[in-house]
Amino acid sequence: MSRWSLHTWKRDGRSLRRALPTLTVLAALLTTAAGVAAGAAGAVERDVLGSGGLTQIELTSFEGDESVRSLTDSALRDARETAGVRQVVADYSATLYAEQDGTYDLTSHTLTPGDDLPVTEGELPARLGPDEVVLPAAVQGTDFAPLLGRTVAFGYTKATGAASGTTETVRLRIAALYDPSWQADGPAVAYLAEDTAALLAAARAGQSTETFREKEGAGSAVIVVGHQNQVAAVTKSLQSDGFSASAVSDRVRNLPGLFGAADLAMRIGVLVLALGAVWLGAVRAADSARARIGQFAILRILGAGRSELRRILLGEAVLSGGVAGAVGAAVGTGLSVLLAGPLSGVLGLPITLPDALPAPVWAVAALLLPAVGLATGTLLGSREVLRRDPYLTARAHA
């Protein structure tokens, strides 16, 4: 880098510092995307995978699809006998509603090992009893906080014909309450023990529990294996046995929506920043050299070689890229930290400020790519102008 670069970069409005705003914006966008992706990934790793998701497999049943094995009791027994499987919990869905007081309707599900409920009051037991239920803290105008720990009567439907049914009552103790904004299975969900959830689902279908579990089966199931190293082998074995099986870790690590968009934007951003810096360097260097061709011609006549002029331009490029990268990385990091709160609400997972900091490799990319790209573009864009005869150029500008 020429010793004149800093002087020309600061003093001459036609220097390569004109590339600063565009490169700063690109570097900021890259750093912001990296921070958003890092925040989402950190929250998933800590709060989903860290809670046991690394050892879980999800089975899904598709009604009308004969290529996928239904999750009947006999099928789930086969799954339990698969080598490496420690636990199988089936999910049955029905509806609980207000038996007397209130107007709420709650979709009921089995509380499975994959449900990491954000409990606000009470304590979530290691295993729900058949007479226990976990409810949202408030839903449809009903506040369940005063009822925590008490046994409450709930209504459910028992089908008695093709289009008729009666209302039955089940008494359940409210063991815990969770944040209603957590809606992994939808809004207003009551979580029950597996046998209780199956009882309600069977009643809605007008069948005995045993018949329903063997004939209709569960909608889904969560399998827990002994160690995360066994997940791939157990998943493959279940798939070969006709089940629709997928590792929970695969599902949450490839979250759609904001997390996936940020991850994609981050990777595209690296390419755009690199190519943009090269293109901008080539265009700006050519324009800057043409605008100052008279000055450069005089320097050539006074003894400066093309290499010295090229070093001046390269110095301006490195200074411009370095400042753009530093400012862009700082602004992008600040934006990603500010977005931690809104992103927590979108994903339903708490994202801490350290989570929102971009990974070092992406921060370094935002810092270095503008300077490297702009310098590369400068080498390409200044060649034609610097090759001109200085005497002819000086005479033309005299």
Tab-separated table of N, CA and C in Angstrom, residues 68 136 142 192-193 196 199-200 214 237 244 266 277 285 314 325:
chain	number	residue	atom	x	y	z
A	68	VAL	N	-47.821	-46.183	4.643
A	68	VAL	CA	-47.286	-45.860	5.963
A	68	VAL	C	-48.035	-46.676	6.999
A	136	PRO	N	-53.244	-24.574	29.636
A	136	PRO	CA	-52.712	-23.212	29.469
A	136	PRO	C	-53.176	-22.347	30.637
A	142	THR	N	-61.114	-17.805	30.268
A	142	THR	CA	-61.069	-18.541	31.536
A	142	THR	C	-59.653	-18.531	32.097
A	192	LEU	N	-52.539	-34.623	28.606
A	192	LEU	CA	-52.995	-35.706	29.465
A	192	LEU	C	-52.018	-36.867	29.447
A	193	ALA	N	-52.217	-37.801	30.370
A	193	ALA	CA	-51.487	-39.060	30.316
A	193	ALA	C	-51.964	-39.851	29.099
A	196	THR	N	-55.339	-41.731	29.439
A	196	THR	CA	-56.486	-40.821	29.525
A	196	THR	C	-56.789	-40.208	28.159
A	199	LEU	N	-58.539	-42.773	26.089
A	199	LEU	CA	-59.923	-42.949	26.524
A	199	LEU	C	-60.833	-41.917	25.883
A	200	LEU	N	-60.412	-40.650	25.866
A	200	LEU	CA	-61.235	-39.595	25.277
A	200	LEU	C	-61.357	-39.766	23.762
A	214	GLU	N	-56.362	-50.450	18.891
A	214	GLU	CA	-55.912	-51.497	17.978
A	214	GLU	C	-56.400	-51.270	16.551
A	237	SER	N	-34.221	-48.524	10.947
A	237	SER	CA	-34.899	-49.791	11.214
A	237	SER	C	-36.415	-49.616	11.216
A	244	SER	N	-43.442	-44.238	9.329
A	244	SER	CA	-42.956	-42.920	8.930
A	244	SER	C	-42.210	-42.357	10.132
A	266	MET	N	-27.823	-15.693	5.021
A	266	MET	CA	-26.429	-15.593	5.453
A	266	MET	C	-25.494	-16.176	4.395
A	277	ALA	N	-18.380	-6.713	-3.882
A	277	ALA	CA	-17.163	-5.957	-3.618
A	277	ALA	C	-16.238	-5.964	-4.825
A	285	ALA	N	-12.890	1.713	-9.292
A	285	ALA	CA	-11.476	1.950	-9.581
A	285	ALA	C	-11.300	2.530	-10.978
A	314	LEU	N	-4.914	0.495	-4.546
A	314	LEU	CA	-5.117	-0.651	-3.659
A	314	LEU	C	-5.204	-0.198	-2.204
A	325	GLY	N	-16.259	-2.875	6.323
A	325	GLY	CA	-16.425	-4.131	7.049
A	325	GLY	C	-16.590	-3.918	8.535
